[in-house]
Amino acid sequence: MKPTILLLTLTTAFLVQRGALAATYYVDCELGDDAGEGGVDDPWQTLQFAVDNINDGDTIIVRPGLCQGCRIGESGAPGAGRKTLRAEPGVTIVELGTANRHESHIEVELFGGTVSHWIIEGFELTGAPRSGVDLRGTSDITVRYCYVHNNGRTGIFTAFSDDAVIEHNESAFNGEHGVYTSNSGDRPLIRGNLLHHNASAGVHMNGDRRFTPGDGVITGATVEQNEIWENGMAGASAINCDGVSDSMFRNNLLYENHASGISLYAIDGSEGSSRNQVYNNTIVMAEGSRWVFNMPRSRGNISDPVGNKIKNNILYTPRADRGSILIYQPDIDGFESDYNVVVDRFSANGGRSIINLSTWQSLGYDRNSLIASPTELFENPNVADFHLRQGSPAIDSGTAVPVLIDLDGVARPQGPGWDIGAYEFISGK
């Protein structure tokens, strides 16, 4: 046998053996016993014992009941070797576990190392002094289908965490942010979440140059298909980006948020949020809110945002002394804004004065954009139905961008052109 074929044969045998050895264990927080085997008939009692005692590729299933939290400090392996901590419906984590160090319910961290390759799925987490889920120094951790609410600070928090996937969660009524990715963690995917009634941001992203290791910039982020509403009573935008660059924001629905809609800036980050693509979002602001899209000058000696592209968005605010887009100066390198639905108010000097659409267009921006009201655009904005109505001026009025589905998963475009906003209109539906 040739050496190459022998190597492939041995590799295949190893993978088959590893897959065959993957096991499923059970936890019953109210009736289990950590002295048991963790089987279906003799489940363990604590999450902490379970996460400390499984192997690569294994799954922990937690039965309904009230549980203590846990701290995960051992990695899984890539692909089929990922470890899974999965809750059945009715599991609620209501208090800290004995190993928790940050006053968060599920913590993933190894001091001096990286924890990788876990899936955390299906938990309700409430009442933590800090966060429901807390990832620090991680790689390839997925948090999905969790309901994270009424925690002291952030619902789902990450720091120095690369390739985190935060999807299909509900994070609400938390004392700070719904989702907070921080400290130069690159390539986060924040997708399909419901983020509402958080005191500050729905999504807050902060590169934070003050903490090492890291470059102070979050890059390669994708924030898509999230519904974000009723956040920001304590300040902070619905999507807040401090030192976030080379990232994509698409198909998000933001409504009734009380600060700004999307902000690209730098206070703590090491560069102004730059070269981002903001496409096909629907943003309808609350009464008394700030600017819909906000790109101010950076603080201190940090470079200002450049190269951002804002296209195919609905950018509506009812507030007469604020408008659709604020930028820090009229001519910004690489900044593009066009094919949006807007109101007739803009600022090209950081909000010191307001100009109308005609003057804004004379600066080279939004020459193919249009003005329309919510009643002209949407099926029923009074009940938060922001699908496009028959005859909406947003239909076929956009431009081709890398957004191939809408918030509902409908393929784009349905007609001769891209629709503007998070929803693509389906004729005859």
Short mmCIF file of C-alpha atoms in Angstrom, two decimals, residues 200-203 228 231 236-241 249 252-265 278 281-286 289-295 314-317 323-324:
data_model
loop_
_atom_site.label_atom_id
_atom_site.label_comp_id
_atom_site.label_asym_id
_atom_site.label_seq_id
_atom_site.Cartn_x
_atom_site.Cartn_y
_atom_site.Cartn_z
CA SER A 200 -28.43 50.33 26.49
CA ALA A 201 -27.57 48.81 23.09
CA GLY A 202 -29.21 45.90 21.36
CA VAL A 203 -25.76 44.99 19.94
CA ILE A 228 -33.89 44.97 17.61
CA ASN A 231 -33.47 49.53 23.54
CA ALA A 236 -26.27 53.58 23.21
CA SER A 237 -27.41 52.82 19.68
CA ALA A 238 -29.48 49.85 18.62
CA ILE A 239 -26.29 48.65 16.86
CA ASN A 240 -23.30 50.39 18.44
CA CYS A 241 -19.84 50.00 16.82
CA PHE A 249 -24.55 44.81 8.64
CA ASN A 252 -31.67 43.98 10.33
CA LEU A 253 -34.98 45.43 11.51
CA LEU A 254 -34.55 48.20 14.09
CA TYR A 255 -37.56 50.04 15.46
CA GLU A 256 -38.62 52.12 18.45
CA ASN A 257 -35.07 52.40 19.76
CA HIS A 258 -34.43 55.46 21.87
CA ALA A 259 -30.84 56.54 21.15
CA SER A 260 -29.38 56.22 17.60
CA GLY A 261 -30.02 53.47 15.08
CA ILE A 262 -26.57 52.38 13.81
CA SER A 263 -23.42 54.19 14.99
CA LEU A 264 -19.95 53.76 13.48
CA TYR A 265 -17.34 55.58 15.56
CA VAL A 278 -24.51 48.69 5.83
CA ASN A 281 -31.67 47.49 6.95
CA THR A 282 -35.03 48.92 8.02
CA ILE A 283 -34.63 51.50 10.79
CA VAL A 284 -37.64 53.34 12.21
CA MET A 285 -36.73 55.42 15.24
CA ALA A 286 -38.76 56.22 18.36
CA SER A 289 -34.46 59.44 19.58
CA ARG A 290 -31.21 60.60 18.00
CA TRP A 291 -29.87 60.20 14.44
CA VAL A 292 -30.79 57.12 12.43
CA PHE A 293 -27.27 56.56 11.08
CA ASN A 294 -24.54 58.19 13.11
CA MET A 295 -20.87 58.53 12.06
CA ILE A 314 -34.86 52.69 5.16
CA LEU A 315 -33.70 55.46 7.52
CA TYR A 316 -36.74 57.06 9.14
CA THR A 317 -37.08 59.26 12.20
CA GLY A 323 -32.42 63.20 10.56
CA SER A 324 -31.40 60.17 8.54
#
